[in-house]
Tab-separated table of C-alpha atoms in Angstrom:
chain	number	residue	atom	x	y	z
A	1	MET	CA	-124.823	-31.392	15.086
A	2	ASN	CA	-121.588	-30.051	15.965
A	3	ASN	CA	-120.820	-31.475	19.453
A	4	GLU	CA	-118.910	-34.495	20.970
A	5	ASN	CA	-121.370	-36.754	20.412
A	6	ASP	CA	-120.887	-36.570	16.557
A	7	ASP	CA	-117.643	-38.831	15.823
A	8	GLN	CA	-117.476	-36.893	12.599
A	9	TYR	CA	-117.580	-33.340	14.499
A	10	LEU	CA	-114.748	-35.002	16.394
A	11	VAL	CA	-112.626	-36.145	13.293
A	12	GLN	CA	-112.763	-33.110	11.434
A	13	GLU	CA	-111.523	-31.455	14.863
A	14	CYS	CA	-108.943	-33.703	14.771
A	15	LEU	CA	-107.972	-32.968	11.329
A	16	ASN	CA	-107.928	-29.414	12.003
A	17	GLY	CA	-104.961	-29.830	14.657
A	18	LYS	CA	-107.253	-30.371	17.622
A	19	GLY	CA	-105.739	-33.253	18.946
A	20	LYS	CA	-108.128	-33.746	21.980
A	21	SER	CA	-110.759	-34.312	19.337
A	22	PHE	CA	-109.029	-37.982	18.709
A	23	GLU	CA	-108.793	-38.711	22.574
A	24	ILE	CA	-112.270	-38.715	22.889
A	25	ILE	CA	-113.046	-40.885	20.020
A	26	VAL	CA	-110.095	-43.251	21.808
A	27	ASN	CA	-111.560	-42.742	25.127
A	28	ARG	CA	-115.380	-43.516	23.312
A	29	TYR	CA	-113.953	-46.534	21.400
A	30	TYR	CA	-111.005	-48.171	22.852
A	31	LYS	CA	-113.046	-50.705	25.013
A	32	THR	CA	-115.646	-52.392	22.397
A	33	VAL	CA	-112.735	-52.454	19.506
A	34	PHE	CA	-110.319	-54.399	22.583
A	35	ARG	CA	-113.568	-56.889	22.835
A	36	LEU	CA	-114.220	-57.310	19.393
A	37	ALA	CA	-110.400	-58.022	18.826
A	38	ASP	CA	-110.525	-60.228	21.703
A	39	LYS	CA	-113.144	-62.558	20.688
A	40	PHE	CA	-111.118	-62.607	17.119
A	41	VAL	CA	-107.814	-63.764	18.481
A	42	HIS	CA	-108.753	-65.065	21.990
A	43	ASP	CA	-105.683	-63.711	23.569
A	44	PHE	CA	-105.871	-61.133	25.962
A	45	ASP	CA	-102.050	-59.379	24.800
A	46	ASP	CA	-102.443	-59.945	21.141
A	47	ALA	CA	-105.785	-58.530	21.503
A	48	GLU	CA	-104.512	-55.261	23.333
A	49	GLU	CA	-101.836	-54.894	20.471
A	50	ILE	CA	-104.267	-54.976	17.985
A	51	THR	CA	-106.436	-52.233	19.703
A	52	GLN	CA	-103.220	-50.095	19.936
A	53	SER	CA	-102.266	-50.892	16.322
A	54	VAL	CA	-106.429	-50.266	14.955
A	55	PHE	CA	-105.694	-46.268	16.639
A	56	VAL	CA	-102.867	-46.060	15.447
A	57	LYS	CA	-104.029	-46.997	11.964
A	58	ALA	CA	-107.122	-45.184	12.516
A	59	TYR	CA	-105.208	-41.877	13.316
A	60	GLU	CA	-102.880	-41.768	10.661
A	61	ASN	CA	-105.495	-42.321	7.623
A	62	LEU	CA	-107.669	-40.324	9.093
A	63	ARG	CA	-108.320	-38.242	6.035
A	64	ASN	CA	-108.779	-41.228	4.150
A	65	TYR	CA	-111.847	-41.794	6.159
A	66	ASN	CA	-115.132	-41.679	4.385
A	67	SER	CA	-117.729	-39.749	6.024
A	68	LYS	CA	-120.542	-41.813	4.062
A	69	TYR	CA	-119.801	-44.587	6.493
A	70	LYS	CA	-120.267	-44.238	10.198
A	71	PHE	CA	-117.271	-43.838	12.033
A	72	PHE	CA	-117.216	-46.651	14.288
A	73	SER	CA	-117.556	-48.938	11.353
A	74	TRP	CA	-114.651	-48.022	10.120
A	75	LEU	CA	-113.114	-48.422	13.009
A	76	TYR	CA	-114.201	-51.828	13.338
A	77	ARG	CA	-113.205	-52.276	9.791
A	78	ILE	CA	-110.074	-51.290	10.743
A	79	THR	CA	-110.380	-53.695	13.566
A	80	VAL	CA	-111.102	-56.672	11.622
A	81	ASN	CA	-108.097	-56.636	9.217
A	82	GLU	CA	-105.660	-55.489	11.937
A	83	SER	CA	-106.964	-59.132	13.719
A	84	ILE	CA	-106.716	-60.929	10.118
A	85	ASN	CA	-103.028	-59.885	9.528
A	86	TYR	CA	-101.919	-60.077	13.169
A	87	LYS	CA	-102.829	-63.762	13.371
A	88	ARG	CA	-101.231	-64.230	9.599
A	89	LYS	CA	-97.897	-62.565	11.301
A	90	ARG	CA	-97.704	-64.300	14.180
A	91	ASN	CA	-98.612	-68.063	14.801
A	92	LYS	CA	-98.396	-67.995	18.090
A	93	THR	CA	-98.226	-70.967	20.730
A	94	ILE	CA	-100.333	-71.182	23.710
A	95	VAL	CA	-98.749	-72.614	26.402
A	96	ILE	CA	-101.354	-73.663	28.871
A	97	ASP	CA	-100.073	-73.904	32.978
A	98	ALA	CA	-100.528	-77.015	34.521
A	99	ASN	CA	-100.086	-76.112	37.359
A	100	MET	CA	-102.440	-73.526	37.671
A	101	PRO	CA	-104.371	-73.438	41.066
A	102	SER	CA	-108.059	-75.108	40.585
A	103	LEU	CA	-110.920	-72.997	41.409
A	104	GLU	CA	-112.412	-73.089	44.981
A	105	PRO	CA	-115.587	-75.756	45.363
A	106	ASP	CA	-117.826	-72.817	45.855
A	107	ALA	CA	-117.040	-71.121	42.749
A	108	GLY	CA	-118.564	-74.332	40.867
A	109	SER	CA	-121.031	-72.707	38.407
A	110	SER	CA	-119.099	-69.818	37.872
A	111	TYR	CA	-116.133	-72.328	36.984
A	112	GLU	CA	-118.254	-73.892	34.713
A	113	LYS	CA	-119.451	-70.814	33.398
A	114	ASN	CA	-116.040	-69.770	32.146
A	115	GLU	CA	-115.092	-73.388	31.554
A	116	LEU	CA	-117.698	-73.135	28.523
A	117	SER	CA	-116.953	-69.712	27.420
A	118	SER	CA	-113.829	-71.096	26.740
A	119	LYS	CA	-114.527	-73.929	25.116
A	120	ILE	CA	-116.561	-71.822	22.524
A	121	LYS	CA	-113.949	-69.377	22.334
A	122	ASP	CA	-111.628	-72.082	21.374
A	123	ALA	CA	-113.904	-73.704	19.271
A	124	LEU	CA	-114.246	-69.880	16.947
A	125	MET	CA	-110.437	-70.198	17.173
A	126	GLU	CA	-110.572	-73.573	15.391
A	127	LEU	CA	-112.759	-71.874	12.431
A	128	ASP	CA	-111.042	-69.918	9.632
A	129	MET	CA	-111.110	-66.335	10.039
A	130	ILE	CA	-113.434	-65.860	6.947
A	131	TYR	CA	-116.142	-67.704	9.124
A	132	ARG	CA	-115.275	-66.584	12.595
A	133	ALA	CA	-115.033	-62.868	11.446
A	134	PRO	CA	-118.958	-62.771	10.220
A	135	LEU	CA	-119.881	-64.851	13.146
A	136	VAL	CA	-118.282	-62.702	15.802
A	137	LEU	CA	-119.553	-58.993	13.974
A	138	LYS	CA	-123.042	-60.970	14.073
A	139	HIS	CA	-123.429	-62.001	17.451
A	140	PHE	CA	-121.356	-59.790	19.352
A	141	MET	CA	-122.222	-56.857	17.495
A	142	GLY	CA	-125.253	-57.137	16.045
A	143	TYR	CA	-124.422	-56.017	12.381
A	144	SER	CA	-126.875	-56.320	9.432
A	145	TYR	CA	-125.945	-58.230	6.465
A	146	LYS	CA	-125.116	-55.296	4.568
A	147	GLU	CA	-123.548	-53.393	7.685
A	148	LEU	CA	-121.204	-56.935	7.324
A	149	SER	CA	-120.523	-56.481	3.985
A	150	TYR	CA	-118.890	-52.969	4.588
A	151	LEU	CA	-116.985	-53.968	7.633
A	152	LEU	CA	-116.074	-57.385	5.810
A	153	ASP	CA	-115.396	-55.774	2.055
A	154	VAL	CA	-117.618	-58.764	0.481
A	155	PRO	CA	-120.714	-58.926	-0.872
A	156	GLU	CA	-123.835	-59.276	1.012
A	157	LYS	CA	-124.280	-62.558	-0.924
A	158	THR	CA	-120.783	-64.218	0.567
A	159	VAL	CA	-121.184	-62.694	3.805
A	160	LYS	CA	-124.428	-64.829	3.901
A	161	SER	CA	-123.042	-67.905	2.866
A	162	ARG	CA	-120.028	-67.598	5.290
A	163	LEU	CA	-122.306	-67.091	8.130
A	164	TYR	CA	-124.492	-69.579	7.471
A	165	THR	CA	-121.364	-72.095	6.935
A	166	GLY	CA	-119.487	-70.631	9.930
A	167	ARG	CA	-122.358	-71.326	11.720
A	168	GLN	CA	-122.396	-74.815	10.411
A	169	LEU	CA	-118.744	-75.564	10.804
A	170	LEU	CA	-118.845	-73.948	14.559
A	171	LYS	CA	-122.015	-76.455	15.488
A	172	ASP	CA	-120.328	-79.388	14.259
A	173	ILE	CA	-116.608	-78.807	16.222
A	174	LEU	CA	-119.361	-78.040	19.410
A	175	LEU	CA	-120.969	-80.966	18.750
A	176	ARG	CA	-117.500	-82.930	18.395
A	177	ASN	CA	-116.346	-81.823	21.677
A	178	ARG	CA	-119.400	-82.685	23.345
A	179	VAL	CA	-120.473	-78.937	24.104
A	180	LEU	CA	-123.655	-79.319	22.339
B	1	MET	CA	-129.934	-83.893	3.112
B	2	ILE	CA	-132.081	-80.404	3.734
B	3	ASP	CA	-133.170	-78.618	1.641
B	4	LYS	CA	-131.412	-75.065	1.241
B	5	LYS	CA	-134.551	-73.035	0.982
B	6	TYR	CA	-135.367	-74.439	4.537
B	7	LEU	CA	-131.578	-73.952	5.529
B	8	GLU	CA	-131.675	-70.204	4.536
B	9	LEU	CA	-134.913	-69.736	6.639
B	10	ILE	CA	-133.296	-71.569	9.475
B	11	ASN	CA	-130.546	-68.784	9.653
B	12	LYS	CA	-132.655	-65.998	8.833
B	13	ASP	CA	-134.610	-66.921	12.115
B	14	ILE	CA	-131.349	-67.239	14.318
B	15	ASP	CA	-130.406	-63.605	13.030
B	16	LYS	CA	-134.252	-62.584	13.768
B	17	ILE	CA	-134.921	-61.429	10.256
B	18	ILE	CA	-137.421	-63.980	9.262
B	19	SER	CA	-141.043	-62.580	8.102
B	20	ALA	CA	-143.945	-64.365	9.975
B	21	ASP	CA	-144.879	-66.445	6.871
B	22	GLU	CA	-141.421	-67.595	6.223
B	23	LYS	CA	-141.596	-68.580	10.172
B	24	LYS	CA	-144.601	-70.328	9.669
B	25	ALA	CA	-143.569	-72.609	6.724
B	26	LEU	CA	-140.214	-73.345	8.680
B	27	LEU	CA	-142.336	-74.409	11.659
B	28	LYS	CA	-144.815	-76.396	9.460
B	29	PHE	CA	-141.477	-78.008	7.655
B	30	LEU	CA	-139.351	-78.682	10.805
B	31	GLY	CA	-142.791	-80.690	12.340
B	32	GLU	CA	-142.513	-82.408	9.413
B	33	ASN	CA	-138.820	-83.722	9.360
B	34	PRO	CA	-137.202	-84.486	12.910
B	35	ASP	CA	-134.047	-84.325	11.357
B	36	ALA	CA	-134.271	-80.535	10.736
B	37	GLY	CA	-135.747	-79.922	13.631
B	38	ASN	CA	-132.636	-81.530	15.572
B	39	LEU	CA	-130.174	-79.184	13.500
B	40	TYR	CA	-132.615	-76.176	13.873
B	41	ASN	CA	-132.047	-76.890	17.517
B	42	GLU	CA	-128.340	-77.492	17.426
B	43	LEU	CA	-127.658	-74.296	15.160
B	44	THR	CA	-130.359	-72.406	17.215
B	45	LYS	CA	-128.106	-73.208	20.787
B	46	THR	CA	-125.105	-72.707	18.486
B	47	GLY	CA	-126.228	-69.152	17.790
B	48	GLN	CA	-127.385	-68.427	21.756
B	49	MET	CA	-124.182	-69.771	23.082
B	50	LEU	CA	-122.240	-66.925	20.759
B	51	ASN	CA	-124.524	-64.183	22.148
B	52	HIS	CA	-123.895	-65.020	25.622
B	53	LEU	CA	-120.337	-65.003	25.611
B	54	PRO	CA	-118.921	-63.057	28.253
B	55	ASP	CA	-116.740	-59.728	27.225
B	56	ARG	CA	-113.247	-59.136	29.379
B	57	GLU	CA	-112.145	-55.884	30.062
B	58	PRO	CA	-109.016	-54.129	28.800
B	59	SER	CA	-106.048	-53.322	30.876
B	60	PRO	CA	-106.534	-49.859	32.804
B	61	ASP	CA	-103.439	-48.249	31.480
B	62	LEU	CA	-104.149	-49.504	27.663
B	63	GLN	CA	-106.284	-46.257	26.668
B	64	SER	CA	-102.953	-44.374	27.834
B	65	ARG	CA	-100.771	-46.773	26.276
B	66	ILE	CA	-102.582	-45.784	22.821
B	67	LEU	CA	-102.566	-42.265	22.943
B	68	MET	CA	-98.668	-42.556	24.461
B	69	SER	CA	-98.014	-44.240	20.660
B	70	ILE	CA	-99.863	-41.750	18.306
B	71	ASP	CA	-97.739	-38.559	16.998
B	72	HIS	CA	-100.519	-36.021	18.079
B	73	ASN	CA	-98.434	-33.183	16.300
B	74	ARG	CA	-99.513	-34.716	12.655
B	75	TYR	CA	-102.444	-33.182	11.643
B	76	SER	CA	-101.241	-29.843	13.773
B	77	PRO	CA	-101.533	-26.510	11.772
B	78	LYS	CA	-97.667	-25.876	11.593
B	79	ASN	CA	-97.067	-29.502	10.048
B	80	ASN	CA	-99.462	-28.119	7.336
B	81	PRO	CA	-98.473	-25.084	5.749
B	82	LEU	CA	-100.837	-24.804	2.945
B	83	ALA	CA	-104.001	-25.325	5.200
B	84	VAL	CA	-102.742	-22.557	7.306
B	85	PHE	CA	-102.544	-20.285	4.031
B	86	GLY	CA	-105.650	-21.248	2.570
B	87	ASP	CA	-107.178	-20.459	5.821
B	88	PHE	CA	-105.678	-16.893	5.705
B	89	ILE	CA	-107.033	-16.428	1.906
B	90	SER	CA	-110.217	-17.535	2.743
B	91	ALA	CA	-110.278	-15.034	6.062
B	92	LEU	CA	-109.400	-12.389	3.860
B	93	LYS	CA	-112.650	-12.672	2.010
B	94	THR	CA	-114.428	-10.219	3.927
B	95	LYS	CA	-113.633	-6.673	5.225
B	96	TRP	CA	-113.797	-7.481	8.973
B	97	ALA	CA	-111.495	-11.007	8.852
B	98	PHE	CA	-109.273	-8.773	6.424
B	99	SER	CA	-108.450	-6.205	9.169
B	100	PHE	CA	-108.121	-9.160	11.959
B	101	SER	CA	-105.902	-11.015	9.552
B	102	PHE	CA	-103.609	-7.984	9.491
B	103	GLY	CA	-104.102	-7.601	13.334
B	104	LEU	CA	-102.926	-11.287	13.192
B	105	ALA	CA	-100.454	-11.144	10.851
B	106	ALA	CA	-98.787	-8.000	13.393
B	107	GLY	CA	-99.163	-9.809	15.824
B	108	ILE	CA	-96.930	-13.251	14.491
B	109	VAL	CA	-94.206	-10.702	13.549
B	110	LEU	CA	-94.507	-9.653	17.431
B	111	LEU	CA	-94.086	-12.949	18.205
B	112	ALA	CA	-92.005	-14.225	16.143
B	113	VAL	CA	-89.400	-11.013	17.293
B	114	ILE	CA	-89.750	-12.006	20.866
B	115	LEU	CA	-88.688	-15.903	20.304
B	116	SER	CA	-85.732	-14.914	18.335
B	117	VAL	CA	-84.783	-12.890	21.047
B	118	THR	CA	-85.493	-15.483	23.543
B	119	SER	CA	-83.707	-18.241	21.682
B	120	LEU	CA	-80.534	-15.970	22.045
B	121	VAL	CA	-80.629	-16.601	25.672
B	122	ARG	CA	-81.551	-20.229	25.608
B	123	THR	CA	-79.086	-23.124	26.409
B	124	SER	CA	-81.201	-25.780	25.462
B	125	ILE	CA	-82.808	-26.836	21.893
B	126	GLU	CA	-86.046	-28.115	21.790
B	127	LYS	CA	-86.473	-31.622	20.102
B	128	ASP	CA	-89.212	-33.800	18.881
B	129	ILE	CA	-89.411	-37.088	20.587
B	130	TYR	CA	-89.433	-39.979	18.476
B	131	GLY	CA	-93.503	-41.607	18.189
B	132	THR	CA	-94.921	-40.120	20.939
B	133	ILE	CA	-97.617	-37.662	21.636
B	134	GLY	CA	-98.957	-34.701	23.136
B	135	ILE	CA	-95.892	-33.113	23.689
B	136	THR	CA	-96.001	-29.334	23.614
B	137	SER	CA	-92.573	-29.048	24.609
B	138	ALA	CA	-88.868	-30.968	25.165
B	139	GLU	CA	-85.462	-29.080	25.857
B	140	VAL	CA	-82.333	-31.317	26.179
B	141	LEU	CA	-80.352	-31.550	29.450
B	142	ARG	CA	-77.824	-33.823	28.346
B	143	SER	CA	-76.301	-35.577	25.288
B	144	PHE	CA	-74.115	-38.085	24.539
B	145	SER	CA	-72.952	-39.465	21.610
B	146	SER	CA	-69.866	-40.645	19.328
B	147	ASP	CA	-69.388	-40.843	15.856
B	148	SER	CA	-66.164	-43.034	15.899
B	149	PRO	CA	-65.758	-45.509	13.224
B	150	ASP	CA	-66.451	-48.397	15.200
B	151	ASN	CA	-69.499	-46.777	17.067
B	152	PHE	CA	-71.974	-44.101	15.983
B	153	PHE	CA	-74.686	-43.298	18.959
B	154	LYS	CA	-76.553	-40.303	20.083
B	155	ILE	CA	-78.500	-40.503	23.004
B	156	ASP	CA	-80.403	-37.293	24.490
B	157	LEU	CA	-81.941	-36.749	28.029
B	158	LEU	CA	-85.016	-34.351	27.754
B	159	LYS	CA	-86.963	-32.841	29.889
B	160	VAL	CA	-91.004	-33.538	28.271
B	161	ARG	CA	-94.056	-30.915	29.191
B	162	ALA	CA	-96.053	-33.563	28.273
B	163	SER	CA	-99.111	-32.880	30.530
B	164	ASP	CA	-99.877	-31.065	33.633
B	165	ASP	CA	-97.081	-32.708	35.753
B	166	ASP	CA	-93.649	-32.051	35.552
B	167	ASN	CA	-92.115	-35.243	35.898
B	168	HIS	CA	-92.062	-36.543	32.348
B	169	PHE	CA	-88.177	-37.174	30.733
B	170	ALA	CA	-87.445	-38.938	27.865
B	171	PHE	CA	-83.968	-40.811	26.259
B	172	ASN	CA	-84.360	-40.167	22.486
B	173	VAL	CA	-82.082	-42.825	21.308
B	174	ASP	CA	-80.389	-42.819	17.782
B	175	ILE	CA	-77.921	-45.675	17.098
B	176	THR	CA	-76.601	-47.392	13.938
B	177	PRO	CA	-76.778	-50.249	13.022
B	178	PRO	CA	-79.124	-50.820	15.948
B	179	GLU	CA	-79.411	-54.698	15.832
B	180	GLU	CA	-75.668	-54.464	17.561
B	181	TYR	CA	-76.593	-52.458	20.450
B	182	ILE	CA	-78.670	-53.382	24.007
B	183	LEU	CA	-79.402	-49.943	25.949
B	184	GLU	CA	-79.785	-50.927	29.817
B	185	LEU	CA	-81.573	-48.500	31.954
B	186	ASN	CA	-81.177	-48.838	36.078
B	187	TYR	CA	-83.832	-47.297	37.854
B	188	ASN	CA	-85.605	-47.227	41.215
B	189	PRO	CA	-88.803	-49.325	40.059
B	190	GLU	CA	-91.143	-47.631	42.859
B	191	ASN	CA	-90.470	-44.354	41.385
B	192	VAL	CA	-90.165	-44.881	37.964
B	193	ILE	CA	-92.744	-45.545	34.876
B	194	PHE	CA	-91.498	-45.996	31.347
B	195	GLU	CA	-94.746	-45.295	29.296
B	196	ASN	CA	-93.931	-45.682	25.160
B	197	LEU	CA	-92.043	-49.134	25.161
B	198	SER	CA	-94.401	-50.498	22.639
B	199	SER	CA	-92.074	-49.556	19.854
B	200	VAL	CA	-88.800	-51.536	20.708
B	201	LYS	CA	-88.003	-55.162	21.740
B	202	PHE	CA	-87.503	-55.016	25.848
B	203	GLU	CA	-87.312	-56.642	28.988
B	204	LYS	CA	-87.726	-55.754	32.248
B	205	ILE	CA	-85.626	-57.111	34.933
B	206	ASN	CA	-86.580	-56.546	38.841
B	207	LEU	CA	-83.484	-57.137	40.721
B	208	GLU	CA	-84.921	-56.124	44.039
B	209	SER	CA	-87.985	-54.005	44.925
B	210	THR	CA	-85.723	-50.638	44.769
B	211	SER	CA	-83.065	-51.729	42.064
B	212	GLY	CA	-84.411	-52.313	38.471
B	213	LYS	CA	-82.907	-53.144	34.845
B	214	ILE	CA	-84.781	-52.662	31.618
B	215	ARG	CA	-82.800	-54.064	28.578
B	216	ILE	CA	-83.606	-52.148	24.969
B	217	PHE	CA	-82.898	-54.411	21.853
B	218	PRO	CA	-83.328	-51.335	19.120
B	219	SER	CA	-83.042	-54.271	16.516
B	220	ALA	CA	-85.749	-53.010	14.563
B	221	THR	CA	-85.431	-48.994	14.763
B	222	SER	CA	-82.323	-46.928	15.058
B	223	ARG	CA	-84.382	-44.337	16.202
B	224	PHE	CA	-86.943	-44.341	19.022
B	225	SER	CA	-87.689	-42.540	22.455
B	226	VAL	CA	-88.232	-44.163	26.030
B	227	MET	CA	-90.918	-41.750	27.972
B	228	ILE	CA	-90.204	-41.671	31.894
B	229	ALA	CA	-92.621	-40.772	34.355
B	230	LEU	CA	-91.391	-40.174	37.620
B	231	LYS	CA	-93.397	-40.283	40.984
B	232	ASN	CA	-91.076	-37.655	42.621
B	233	THR	CA	-87.975	-35.379	40.927
B	234	GLY	CA	-84.637	-35.761	41.367
B	235	GLU	CA	-84.673	-39.763	40.950
B	236	GLU	CA	-81.097	-41.242	39.304
B	237	ILE	CA	-81.068	-43.241	36.265
B	238	GLY	CA	-78.375	-45.260	35.284
B	239	ILE	CA	-77.361	-45.612	31.051
B	240	ASN	CA	-75.274	-48.173	29.513
B	241	LEU	CA	-75.234	-48.769	26.187
B	242	LEU	CA	-73.567	-52.192	25.307
B	243	LYS	CA	-72.183	-52.993	21.956
B	244	GLY	CA	-72.225	-56.886	22.025
B	245	GLU	CA	-70.685	-57.709	25.048
B	246	LYS	CA	-69.059	-54.683	25.737
B	247	SER	CA	-70.241	-51.158	27.418
B	248	VAL	CA	-69.589	-48.409	24.749
B	249	LEU	CA	-71.462	-45.887	27.525
B	250	ASP	CA	-71.740	-46.312	31.286
B	251	ARG	CA	-73.264	-43.033	32.780
B	252	LYS	CA	-75.851	-42.057	35.768
B	253	VAL	CA	-77.894	-39.064	35.110
B	254	SER	CA	-80.163	-37.771	37.650
B	255	LEU	CA	-83.631	-36.611	36.587
B	256	LYS	CA	-84.727	-33.032	37.970
């Protein structure tokens, strides 16, 4: 299928000097890459920086892309690596603004929803990246064990073990924080 | 302690890859073991909570920032003479292609002659913009430089043709040693937008609605570019290059 819907065609076009093709790829995937990075690092600015860096790395290494795999899987694999490396490089202190205005009473249910989401995200952040990554990829992207094995560059058996342990650890954190 | 086999079945159930027989066996086990039942409920709920976490949307300008940080000329055929040569040779494999190639070669020779004649009358120099993309051409409008033993810097102001509009400019900066300098640009925030600042450390200070200052600390890199998009042409930008506390260049330039 030689058209713009086919990522591999766009990659080839890009390698042939048609820069516009990569713009289509960026347009197609930047939101998903951002959301994935956001789930990994739970920080808006960091997630945007990671997203930017993912596409720069992908573009620079386009010749190394193996067409045996889906292009977006390769992109998500870079996202995983960038998120892991980013967090290693930057142990950021999160400052919570105590003077932040409270929400209006009629926004109660939305507030509760946001608070619950925030608690789940905080719990995820407590997990080591080796457990967080498979959980995020499984629950947000719906990947199979085999696909996770490629994305995380570990055998399927390890994927399963990390997924199960991660889920158990997350459950314990949620119980401890009275979220469950 | 729950049997490893049933723990695996619980996880397979959460991941929705459990078979009908396995599900039946799991439900039977859970019915007979209340502790396992509790664990099953907690893990299932954990999985559901993860499934329903809301997504956030990125900033509206993220896509353009990504595109600005990519070197679009990386795979340009002009940067890959071998590929061009290879294409040429393979094109010669057919008679028709030979005629076409001959015509093309003649065209290239003609174009080269035209370009060389044009370059004689042009006073501006075409330049690359460090680390940016989609630039079709850029010409130097002004240059400021010093190569004295105390200061070594070169700042080129370029008119850039980046897209359809005509209001893009760039400062190409080359400073050694970069960590000793701060580049201050004074501008009108209402009309001036800075585009590819991701490669440098900077701070923005908006003094008033019509007067802003951006301070760039080029500590990590001695060569960088600052892209500027104007809402209207004819803006004036103040350049102040500081070495420590001392100003080594203080100019105003008009962007036309």
